[in-house]
Tab-separated table of C-alpha atoms (C1' of nucleotides) in Angstrom:
chain	number	residue	atom	x	y	z
Z	1	UNK	CA	137.203	123.989	88.662
Z	2	UNK	CA	134.523	125.860	90.529
Z	3	UNK	CA	132.055	126.206	87.701
Z	4	UNK	CA	129.316	128.598	88.505
Z	5	UNK	CA	125.766	127.592	88.115
Z	6	UNK	CA	124.167	128.366	84.821
Z	7	UNK	CA	121.138	130.504	84.473
Z	8	UNK	CA	118.144	128.892	82.932
Z	9	UNK	CA	118.720	130.612	79.617
Z	10	UNK	CA	122.384	129.730	79.466
Z	11	UNK	CA	121.597	126.155	80.253
Z	12	UNK	CA	118.952	126.036	77.597
Z	13	UNK	CA	121.226	127.589	75.005
Z	14	UNK	CA	123.896	125.095	75.845
Z	15	UNK	CA	121.489	122.243	75.385
Z	16	UNK	CA	120.362	123.633	72.090
Z	17	UNK	CA	123.925	124.060	70.948
Z	18	UNK	CA	124.833	120.516	71.880
Z	19	UNK	CA	121.791	119.149	70.160
Z	20	UNK	CA	122.692	121.044	67.005
Z	21	UNK	CA	126.234	119.731	67.024
Z	22	UNK	CA	125.108	116.203	67.691
Z	23	UNK	CA	122.518	116.592	64.972
Z	24	UNK	CA	125.172	117.593	62.469
Z	25	UNK	CA	127.347	114.626	63.320
Z	26	UNK	CA	124.601	112.043	63.414
Z	27	UNK	CA	122.786	113.282	60.335
Z	28	UNK	CA	126.068	113.345	58.437
Z	29	UNK	CA	126.756	109.816	59.545
Z	30	UNK	CA	123.362	108.209	59.074
Z	31	UNK	CA	121.475	110.558	56.823
Z	32	UNK	CA	118.523	112.747	57.640
Z	33	UNK	CA	116.177	109.842	57.522
Z	34	UNK	CA	118.450	107.345	59.188
Z	35	UNK	CA	119.207	109.557	62.146
Z	36	UNK	CA	116.570	109.187	64.820
Z	37	UNK	CA	115.687	111.890	67.267
Z	38	UNK	CA	116.750	109.488	69.967
Z	39	UNK	CA	120.174	109.086	68.328
Z	40	UNK	CA	120.752	112.783	68.218
Z	41	UNK	CA	119.550	113.472	71.721
Z	42	UNK	CA	121.575	110.613	73.172
Z	43	UNK	CA	124.718	111.673	71.337
Z	44	UNK	CA	124.306	115.119	72.863
Z	45	UNK	CA	123.830	113.592	76.272
Z	46	UNK	CA	120.085	114.101	76.553
Z	47	UNK	CA	116.821	112.330	75.967
Z	48	UNK	CA	114.109	112.917	73.444
Z	49	UNK	CA	112.353	115.130	75.941
Z	50	UNK	CA	115.126	117.679	75.657
Z	51	UNK	CA	115.048	117.476	71.912
Z	52	UNK	CA	111.363	118.139	71.563
Z	53	UNK	CA	111.625	120.895	74.094
Z	54	UNK	CA	114.076	122.640	71.775
Z	55	UNK	CA	112.991	121.713	68.286
Z	56	UNK	CA	109.623	120.941	66.879
Z	57	UNK	CA	111.039	118.199	64.703
Z	58	UNK	CA	114.175	116.792	63.146
Z	59	UNK	CA	113.482	118.782	60.011
Z	60	UNK	CA	113.522	122.003	61.971
Z	61	UNK	CA	116.890	121.229	63.509
Z	62	UNK	CA	118.179	120.370	60.072
Z	63	UNK	CA	117.134	123.675	58.585
Z	64	UNK	CA	118.696	125.467	61.520
Z	65	UNK	CA	121.954	123.625	60.870
Z	66	UNK	CA	121.967	124.627	57.238
Z	67	UNK	CA	121.195	128.236	58.025
Z	68	UNK	CA	124.042	128.438	60.487
Z	69	UNK	CA	126.537	126.893	58.151
Z	70	UNK	CA	125.355	129.104	55.347
Z	71	UNK	CA	125.734	132.166	57.532
Z	72	UNK	CA	129.294	131.225	58.383
Z	73	UNK	CA	130.263	130.726	54.768
Z	74	UNK	CA	128.602	133.905	53.604
Z	75	UNK	CA	130.331	135.885	56.314
Z	76	UNK	CA	133.687	134.424	55.390
Z	77	UNK	CA	133.198	135.305	51.746
Z	78	UNK	CA	131.936	138.751	52.588
Z	79	UNK	CA	135.036	139.358	54.614
Z	80	UNK	CA	137.315	138.397	51.760
Z	81	UNK	CA	135.323	140.546	49.423
Z	82	UNK	CA	135.454	143.661	51.553
Z	83	UNK	CA	139.095	143.351	52.573
Z	84	UNK	CA	140.228	145.360	49.588
Z	85	UNK	CA	142.758	142.842	48.368
Z	86	UNK	CA	144.468	142.552	45.045
Z	87	UNK	CA	143.097	140.005	42.609
Z	88	UNK	CA	145.980	137.693	43.317
Z	89	UNK	CA	145.485	137.831	47.060
Z	90	UNK	CA	141.758	137.512	46.752
Z	91	UNK	CA	142.131	134.426	44.653
Z	92	UNK	CA	144.478	132.921	47.158
Z	93	UNK	CA	142.222	133.807	50.042
Z	94	UNK	CA	139.299	132.142	48.325
Z	95	UNK	CA	141.304	129.030	47.747
Z	96	UNK	CA	142.351	128.893	51.386
Z	97	UNK	CA	138.859	129.611	52.559
Z	98	UNK	CA	137.350	126.730	50.655
Z	99	UNK	CA	139.947	124.252	51.693
Z	100	UNK	CA	139.189	125.236	55.283
Z	101	UNK	CA	135.433	125.230	55.052
Z	102	UNK	CA	135.388	121.828	53.489
Z	103	UNK	CA	138.024	120.306	55.681
Z	104	UNK	CA	135.688	118.114	57.650
Z	105	UNK	CA	133.147	116.070	55.827
Z	106	UNK	CA	130.240	116.989	58.032
Z	107	UNK	CA	129.045	120.196	56.485
Z	108	UNK	CA	129.559	118.887	52.981
Z	109	UNK	CA	127.412	115.868	53.686
Z	110	UNK	CA	124.718	118.020	55.223
Z	111	UNK	CA	124.455	120.058	52.060
Z	112	UNK	CA	124.378	116.959	49.921
Z	113	UNK	CA	121.569	115.679	52.085
Z	114	UNK	CA	119.822	119.000	51.735
Z	115	UNK	CA	120.018	118.858	47.956
Z	116	UNK	CA	118.285	115.514	47.939
Z	117	UNK	CA	115.669	116.708	50.342
Z	118	UNK	CA	115.047	119.688	48.093
Z	119	UNK	CA	114.467	117.484	45.097
Z	120	UNK	CA	111.640	115.652	46.773
Z	121	UNK	CA	110.027	118.208	49.044
Z	122	UNK	CA	108.732	121.408	47.500
Z	123	UNK	CA	108.434	123.264	50.778
Z	124	UNK	CA	111.969	122.465	51.725
Z	125	UNK	CA	113.082	123.334	48.231
Z	126	UNK	CA	111.904	126.900	48.532
Z	127	UNK	CA	113.680	127.283	51.846
Z	128	UNK	CA	116.907	125.896	50.438
Z	129	UNK	CA	116.613	127.877	47.244
Z	130	UNK	CA	116.774	131.093	49.177
Z	131	UNK	CA	120.111	130.097	50.652
Z	132	UNK	CA	121.442	128.814	47.354
Z	133	UNK	CA	120.559	132.048	45.625
Z	134	UNK	CA	122.329	134.078	48.260
Z	135	UNK	CA	125.414	132.012	47.727
Z	136	UNK	CA	125.105	132.233	43.975
Z	137	UNK	CA	124.854	135.998	44.153
Z	138	UNK	CA	127.900	136.186	46.355
Z	139	UNK	CA	129.927	134.132	43.930
Z	140	UNK	CA	128.499	135.962	40.949
Z	141	UNK	CA	129.733	139.160	42.488
Z	142	UNK	CA	133.222	137.714	42.743
Z	143	UNK	CA	133.056	136.710	39.123
Z	144	UNK	CA	131.915	140.150	38.101
Z	145	UNK	CA	134.742	141.711	40.081
Z	146	UNK	CA	137.314	139.450	38.516
Z	147	UNK	CA	136.066	140.096	35.042
Z	148	UNK	CA	135.954	143.835	35.578
Z	149	UNK	CA	139.503	143.791	36.878
Z	150	UNK	CA	140.521	141.954	33.743
Z	151	UNK	CA	138.694	144.578	31.692
Z	152	UNK	CA	136.331	141.993	30.246
Z	153	UNK	CA	132.800	140.839	30.262
Z	154	UNK	CA	132.173	137.483	31.912
Z	155	UNK	CA	131.993	134.851	29.152
Z	156	UNK	CA	128.418	134.007	30.199
Z	157	UNK	CA	125.925	135.484	32.677
Z	158	UNK	CA	127.756	135.750	35.982
Z	159	UNK	CA	124.925	134.105	37.876
Z	160	UNK	CA	125.005	131.060	35.650
Z	161	UNK	CA	128.749	130.799	35.941
Z	162	UNK	CA	128.359	131.071	39.685
Z	163	UNK	CA	126.135	128.019	39.631
Z	164	UNK	CA	128.720	126.263	37.530
Z	165	UNK	CA	131.377	127.161	40.041
Z	166	UNK	CA	129.358	125.791	42.899
Z	167	UNK	CA	128.638	122.642	40.926
Z	168	UNK	CA	132.264	122.129	40.110
Z	169	UNK	CA	133.549	122.658	43.605
Z	170	UNK	CA	130.957	120.479	45.252
Z	171	UNK	CA	131.255	117.724	42.712
Z	172	UNK	CA	135.016	117.569	42.908
Z	173	UNK	CA	134.747	117.574	46.636
Z	174	UNK	CA	132.668	114.431	46.420
Z	175	UNK	CA	134.960	112.557	44.075
Z	176	UNK	CA	137.858	113.583	46.247
Z	177	UNK	CA	136.149	112.223	49.346
Z	178	UNK	CA	134.982	109.080	47.636
Z	179	UNK	CA	138.128	108.212	45.674
Z	180	UNK	CA	140.999	109.998	47.397
Z	181	UNK	CA	143.581	107.834	45.683
Z	182	UNK	CA	142.186	108.499	42.245
Z	183	UNK	CA	141.661	112.182	42.868
Z	184	UNK	CA	143.879	113.554	45.632
Z	185	UNK	CA	143.662	117.098	46.941
Z	186	UNK	CA	146.410	118.278	44.647
Z	187	UNK	CA	144.611	117.007	41.568
Z	188	UNK	CA	141.429	118.720	42.619
Z	189	UNK	CA	143.265	121.993	43.062
Z	190	UNK	CA	144.979	121.628	39.733
Z	191	UNK	CA	141.864	120.659	37.824
Z	192	UNK	CA	139.800	123.439	39.372
Z	193	UNK	CA	142.576	125.880	38.625
Z	194	UNK	CA	142.695	124.779	35.016
Z	195	UNK	CA	138.977	125.097	34.463
Z	196	UNK	CA	138.603	128.372	36.304
Z	197	UNK	CA	141.518	130.076	34.678
Z	198	UNK	CA	140.450	128.849	31.250
Z	199	UNK	CA	136.945	130.146	31.842
Z	200	UNK	CA	137.620	133.401	33.613
Z	201	UNK	CA	141.101	134.503	32.726
Z	202	UNK	CA	142.023	133.382	29.264
C	1	UNK	CA	93.294	89.671	24.223
C	2	UNK	CA	94.020	86.015	24.761
C	3	UNK	CA	97.223	86.370	26.689
C	4	UNK	CA	99.047	83.134	27.051
C	5	UNK	CA	100.018	81.846	30.399
C	6	UNK	CA	103.480	82.711	31.548
C	7	UNK	CA	106.039	80.130	32.454
C	8	UNK	CA	107.355	80.209	35.950
C	9	UNK	CA	110.568	81.899	34.891
C	10	UNK	CA	108.865	84.516	32.767
C	11	UNK	CA	106.562	85.311	35.606
C	12	UNK	CA	109.431	85.628	38.028
C	13	UNK	CA	111.387	87.890	35.703
C	14	UNK	CA	108.385	90.071	35.244
C	15	UNK	CA	107.974	90.399	38.978
C	16	UNK	CA	111.618	91.259	39.365
C	17	UNK	CA	111.389	93.843	36.647
C	18	UNK	CA	108.361	95.462	38.191
C	19	UNK	CA	109.976	95.518	41.586
C	20	UNK	CA	113.022	97.209	40.145
C	21	UNK	CA	110.974	99.848	38.419
C	22	UNK	CA	108.889	100.481	41.486
C	23	UNK	CA	112.075	100.611	43.532
C	24	UNK	CA	113.498	103.314	41.289
C	25	UNK	CA	110.383	105.426	41.550
C	26	UNK	CA	109.857	105.033	45.267
C	27	UNK	CA	113.500	105.428	46.231
C	28	UNK	CA	113.711	108.535	44.082
C	29	UNK	CA	110.642	109.901	45.771
C	30	UNK	CA	111.333	109.040	49.383
C	31	UNK	CA	115.019	108.311	49.532
C	32	UNK	CA	116.738	105.013	50.095
C	33	UNK	CA	116.055	105.144	53.780
C	34	UNK	CA	112.586	106.555	53.539
C	35	UNK	CA	111.366	103.986	51.070
C	36	UNK	CA	110.149	100.879	52.837
C	37	UNK	CA	110.193	97.453	51.316
C	38	UNK	CA	106.452	97.454	51.708
C	39	UNK	CA	106.190	100.703	49.728
C	40	UNK	CA	108.161	99.305	46.875
C	41	UNK	CA	106.411	95.974	46.757
C	42	UNK	CA	102.983	97.573	46.971
C	43	UNK	CA	103.786	100.060	44.222
C	44	UNK	CA	104.788	97.161	42.025
C	45	UNK	CA	101.552	95.399	42.852
C	46	UNK	CA	102.988	92.791	45.214
C	47	UNK	CA	103.584	92.182	48.871
C	48	UNK	CA	106.766	92.004	50.872
C	49	UNK	CA	106.822	88.276	50.348
C	50	UNK	CA	107.484	88.793	46.672
C	51	UNK	CA	110.175	91.312	47.407
C	52	UNK	CA	112.140	89.101	49.734
C	53	UNK	CA	111.740	86.243	47.346
C	54	UNK	CA	113.551	88.311	44.712
C	55	UNK	CA	116.017	90.452	46.619
C	56	UNK	CA	117.895	89.817	49.786
C	57	UNK	CA	117.415	93.417	50.886
C	58	UNK	CA	116.607	96.924	49.775
C	59	UNK	CA	120.304	97.657	49.410
C	60	UNK	CA	120.670	94.827	46.950
C	61	UNK	CA	117.859	96.116	44.781
C	62	UNK	CA	119.406	99.561	44.906
C	63	UNK	CA	122.777	98.353	43.689
C	64	UNK	CA	121.063	96.446	40.930
C	65	UNK	CA	119.285	99.613	39.870
C	66	UNK	CA	122.515	101.573	39.730
C	67	UNK	CA	124.282	98.886	37.776
C	68	UNK	CA	121.535	98.776	35.202
C	69	UNK	CA	121.433	102.504	34.753
C	70	UNK	CA	125.188	102.640	34.555
C	71	UNK	CA	125.203	99.946	31.913
C	72	UNK	CA	122.711	101.869	29.818
C	73	UNK	CA	124.715	105.071	29.963
C	74	UNK	CA	128.008	103.376	29.238
C	75	UNK	CA	126.526	101.610	26.254
C	76	UNK	CA	125.116	104.840	24.933
C	77	UNK	CA	128.447	106.580	25.228
C	78	UNK	CA	130.276	103.638	23.733
C	79	UNK	CA	127.978	103.777	20.762
C	80	UNK	CA	128.670	107.444	20.161
C	81	UNK	CA	132.350	106.835	20.537
C	82	UNK	CA	132.533	104.007	18.049
C	83	UNK	CA	130.250	105.547	15.441
C	84	UNK	CA	133.167	107.222	13.714
C	85	UNK	CA	131.675	110.706	13.713
C	86	UNK	CA	133.313	114.040	13.163
C	87	UNK	CA	134.127	116.096	16.233
C	88	UNK	CA	131.213	118.366	15.554
C	89	UNK	CA	128.760	115.539	15.246
C	90	UNK	CA	130.170	113.753	18.238
C	91	UNK	CA	129.797	116.842	20.339
C	92	UNK	CA	126.242	117.231	19.267
C	93	UNK	CA	125.480	113.587	19.889
C	94	UNK	CA	126.875	113.861	23.377
C	95	UNK	CA	124.766	116.881	24.081
C	96	UNK	CA	121.655	115.126	22.865
C	97	UNK	CA	122.495	112.015	24.773
C	98	UNK	CA	122.795	113.809	28.083
C	99	UNK	CA	119.656	115.784	27.658
C	100	UNK	CA	117.885	112.486	27.025
C	101	UNK	CA	119.445	110.489	29.823
C	102	UNK	CA	118.664	113.129	32.362
C	103	UNK	CA	115.201	113.894	31.129
C	104	UNK	CA	113.380	112.295	34.006
C	105	UNK	CA	114.522	113.044	37.491
C	106	UNK	CA	114.507	109.465	38.676
C	107	UNK	CA	117.917	108.263	37.633
C	108	UNK	CA	119.545	111.517	38.636
C	109	UNK	CA	118.108	111.274	42.114
C	110	UNK	CA	119.210	107.669	42.424
C	111	UNK	CA	122.791	108.633	41.729
C	112	UNK	CA	122.618	111.496	44.162
C	113	UNK	CA	121.349	109.064	46.744
C	114	UNK	CA	124.151	106.700	45.860
C	115	UNK	CA	126.756	109.385	46.363
C	116	UNK	CA	125.521	110.009	49.859
C	117	UNK	CA	125.409	106.346	50.624
C	118	UNK	CA	128.982	106.047	49.426
C	119	UNK	CA	130.140	108.767	51.767
C	120	UNK	CA	128.934	106.926	54.798
C	121	UNK	CA	129.315	103.278	53.955
C	122	UNK	CA	132.753	102.015	52.985
C	123	UNK	CA	131.518	98.786	51.478
C	124	UNK	CA	129.055	100.558	49.291
C	125	UNK	CA	131.696	103.114	48.421
C	126	UNK	CA	133.942	100.532	46.845
C	127	UNK	CA	131.073	99.161	44.802
C	128	UNK	CA	130.113	102.612	43.584
C	129	UNK	CA	133.704	103.632	42.946
C	130	UNK	CA	134.065	100.899	40.390
C	131	UNK	CA	131.163	102.317	38.411
C	132	UNK	CA	132.351	105.886	38.785
C	133	UNK	CA	135.786	104.988	37.525
C	134	UNK	CA	134.342	103.284	34.491
C	135	UNK	CA	132.412	106.386	33.708
C	136	UNK	CA	135.398	108.606	34.342
C	137	UNK	CA	137.512	106.545	31.983
C	138	UNK	CA	134.890	106.722	29.309
C	139	UNK	CA	134.720	110.488	29.544
C	140	UNK	CA	138.472	110.792	29.819
C	141	UNK	CA	138.710	108.949	26.555
C	142	UNK	CA	136.401	111.452	24.928
C	143	UNK	CA	138.545	114.254	26.270
C	144	UNK	CA	141.675	112.630	24.933
C	145	UNK	CA	140.057	112.195	21.556
C	146	UNK	CA	138.954	115.783	21.409
C	147	UNK	CA	142.339	117.063	22.407
C	148	UNK	CA	144.122	114.869	19.902
C	149	UNK	CA	141.818	116.032	17.159
C	150	UNK	CA	142.685	119.594	18.103
C	151	UNK	CA	146.357	118.658	17.997
C	152	UNK	CA	146.856	119.499	21.658
C	153	UNK	CA	147.488	118.035	25.010
C	154	UNK	CA	144.594	118.175	27.461
C	155	UNK	CA	145.170	121.180	29.756
C	156	UNK	CA	145.247	118.838	32.766
C	157	UNK	CA	145.223	115.061	33.227
C	158	UNK	CA	142.274	113.759	31.246
C	159	UNK	CA	141.020	111.648	34.143
C	160	UNK	CA	140.862	114.652	36.427
C	161	UNK	CA	139.111	116.718	33.818
C	162	UNK	CA	136.676	113.872	33.365
C	163	UNK	CA	135.789	114.094	37.035
C	164	UNK	CA	135.377	117.825	36.636
C	165	UNK	CA	133.056	117.240	33.709
C	166	UNK	CA	130.941	114.830	35.684
C	167	UNK	CA	130.855	117.236	38.602
C	168	UNK	CA	129.805	120.106	36.408
C	169	UNK	CA	127.077	118.255	34.607
C	170	UNK	CA	125.585	116.724	37.711
C	171	UNK	CA	125.764	119.911	39.703
C	172	UNK	CA	124.134	121.997	37.026
C	173	UNK	CA	121.514	119.344	36.673
C	174	UNK	CA	120.646	119.821	40.301
C	175	UNK	CA	120.423	123.581	40.217
C	176	UNK	CA	118.345	123.305	37.094
C	177	UNK	CA	115.946	120.898	38.784
C	178	UNK	CA	115.829	122.883	41.986
C	179	UNK	CA	115.585	126.393	40.558
C	180	UNK	CA	114.278	126.041	37.021
C	181	UNK	CA	113.327	129.685	36.839
C	182	UNK	CA	116.736	130.858	37.904
C	183	UNK	CA	118.579	128.393	35.756
C	184	UNK	CA	116.519	127.177	32.798
C	185	UNK	CA	117.684	124.485	30.421
C	186	UNK	CA	119.010	127.006	27.959
C	187	UNK	CA	121.195	128.653	30.568
C	188	UNK	CA	122.597	125.306	31.608
C	189	UNK	CA	123.453	124.504	28.011
C	190	UNK	CA	125.043	127.873	27.501
C	191	UNK	CA	127.048	127.830	30.703
C	192	UNK	CA	128.263	124.287	30.142
C	193	UNK	CA	129.179	125.192	26.601
C	194	UNK	CA	131.132	128.205	27.777
C	195	UNK	CA	133.116	126.299	30.364
C	196	UNK	CA	133.769	123.298	28.176
C	197	UNK	CA	134.856	125.235	25.163
C	198	UNK	CA	137.058	127.476	27.270
C	199	UNK	CA	138.669	124.471	28.876
C	200	UNK	CA	138.984	122.122	25.961
C	201	UNK	CA	138.977	124.170	22.822
C	202	UNK	CA	140.527	127.557	23.445
L	1	DG	C1'	111.572	129.888	102.011
L	2	DA	C1'	107.323	129.360	99.618
L	3	DA	C1'	105.069	129.644	95.340
L	4	DC	C1'	106.040	129.681	90.578
L	5	DT	C1'	108.052	128.568	86.133
L	6	DC	C1'	110.344	126.234	82.866
L	7	DT	C1'	113.685	122.621	81.200
L	8	DA	C1'	114.407	118.015	80.537
L	9	DA	C1'	113.175	113.096	81.951
L	10	DT	C1'	109.889	109.674	81.896
L	11	DA	C1'	105.882	107.190	80.581
L	12	DC	C1'	102.571	106.032	77.221
L	13	DG	C1'	100.323	105.011	72.798
L	14	DC	C1'	100.369	104.071	68.278
L	15	DA	C1'	102.261	103.352	63.791
L	16	DT	C1'	105.946	101.306	60.882
L	17	DT	C1'	109.454	98.344	59.668
L	18	DG	C1'	112.136	94.241	58.438
L	19	DG	C1'	112.714	89.537	58.653
L	20	DT	C1'	111.201	84.843	59.222
L	21	DA	C1'	108.133	81.097	59.252
L	22	DT	C1'	104.271	79.177	57.322
L	23	DT	C1'	100.736	78.591	53.886
L	24	DT	C1'	98.606	78.677	49.342
L	25	DG	C1'	98.045	78.063	44.580
L	26	DA	C1'	99.726	77.631	40.137
L	27	DA	C1'	103.411	75.553	36.994
L	28	DA	C1'	106.358	71.468	36.146
L	29	DG	C1'	107.503	66.690	36.004
L	30	DC	C1'	106.217	62.098	35.523
E	1	DG	C1'	96.015	63.336	36.928
E	2	DC	C1'	98.845	62.924	40.807
E	3	DT	C1'	102.880	64.561	42.999
E	4	DT	C1'	106.453	67.803	43.367
E	5	DT	C1'	108.320	72.399	43.311
E	6	DC	C1'	108.514	77.015	43.651
E	7	DA	C1'	106.814	82.034	43.626
E	8	DA	C1'	104.240	84.942	46.205
E	9	DA	C1'	100.828	85.846	50.088
E	10	DT	C1'	99.974	85.759	54.732
E	11	DA	C1'	100.860	85.607	59.541
E	12	DC	C1'	103.706	86.623	63.157
E	13	DC	C1'	107.193	88.913	66.006
E	14	DA	C1'	110.410	91.879	67.971
E	15	DA	C1'	112.462	96.334	67.288
E	16	DT	C1'	112.305	101.036	66.532
E	17	DG	C1'	110.203	105.197	65.395
E	18	DC	C1'	107.781	109.816	66.670
E	19	DG	C1'	104.901	112.798	69.326
E	20	DT	C1'	102.310	113.909	73.418
E	21	DA	C1'	101.166	113.983	78.168
E	22	DT	C1'	102.783	113.884	82.530
E	23	DT	C1'	106.242	114.213	86.137
E	24	DA	C1'	110.447	115.687	88.526
E	25	DG	C1'	113.626	118.902	89.740
E	26	DA	C1'	116.274	122.821	89.398
E	27	DG	C1'	116.056	128.029	88.674
E	28	DT	C1'	113.367	132.227	89.662
E	29	DT	C1'	110.632	135.530	92.066
E	30	DC	C1'	108.840	137.732	95.817
DNA sequence: GAACTCTAATACGCATTGGTATTTGAAAGC
DNA sequence: GCTTTCAAATACCAATGCGTATTAGAGTTC
């Protein structure tokens, strides 16, 4: 394993990457407030010096984490949208996509943490809102597409229904994680299917 | 205002009460982890001594807060359920009840905080699950009642739909609090109404 | 290879926190 | 009214936190 030496930039990027990953894990585990900079740095194999050399503060790393995850999700959705699939296939793709995205708990917990942060910090709220609105618009577009394909109007403003969709998915995700015996994956799928099809297709 | 002297017990209860109220406010504002015992005690007009004399720890106070709030909500729902109203009236009562319960942000934020806590602490999770299941069962009963009155079967297991209902309401509550201009109260009402009536009544 | 630059480690200061141990003062018991 | 009891204040301590300033060492440049 003759690994070549890294350039300064590569090395720095690697550090940053590791800190971000460690941040995600530790923040998910202990909460934004419970995770110390020391924790995160140590888990990534560094000291606080490295952390502060890469991020101004924990909050900054956190926002970066959210942005990255948001980007990934948006890209995934965009891809499904622009693949030119039939309604059936699109629906199935969406279902698969969400079960993948939410497979690990980490990103879900980060967003839950972010929601709380938003409720109590106005500055953070505006930053998060921008991301939430992007997501809402993406979903609203799906809803519009579905309705158009069914030759109908959406039963309520598409944007509002998009929020409802996000609420439903996230909420069920929580109950599923918290009470897996009471609400197993299959039940979540079935319940979501029931509500969505009743709302959008019947 | 000749206020009579308080007995020892009355005085203690009063202190406890004040600590609980302060705890709710401070925890809602700064998060469970961000709120220090000192914060809470000071906001209630006491010192940490008083706090530790009344609660073993912050976590204990937090659980107490959740239990109390849960009790209140369950009682309210129970009352609506056993009032012998028509479906119409019951529906309206429920709507009113929720808009009242969730008027202030405090209790909502506490439950959001609790959800996060549950995701990362197994012991806490079991304590919270018990409350969540009680609530689910209560709502499931409403769903069963509604369906029966419509001479139908619920379109999916009532318990699962109850979870979906809780998810929807809580999620929309968040978006409403976070982006009130994008999702005003009226839109929440309308969207919820659309989804619920599509799911349960059509 | 010498001077430099920049990343990450280390050292330092200061503020906070939680818990315990002790003290104080007011209610309760006699 | 004297003693006892208990709620709450105070004092103390050890741990942990963040941010900055400084240092060390590896990459870069010439």
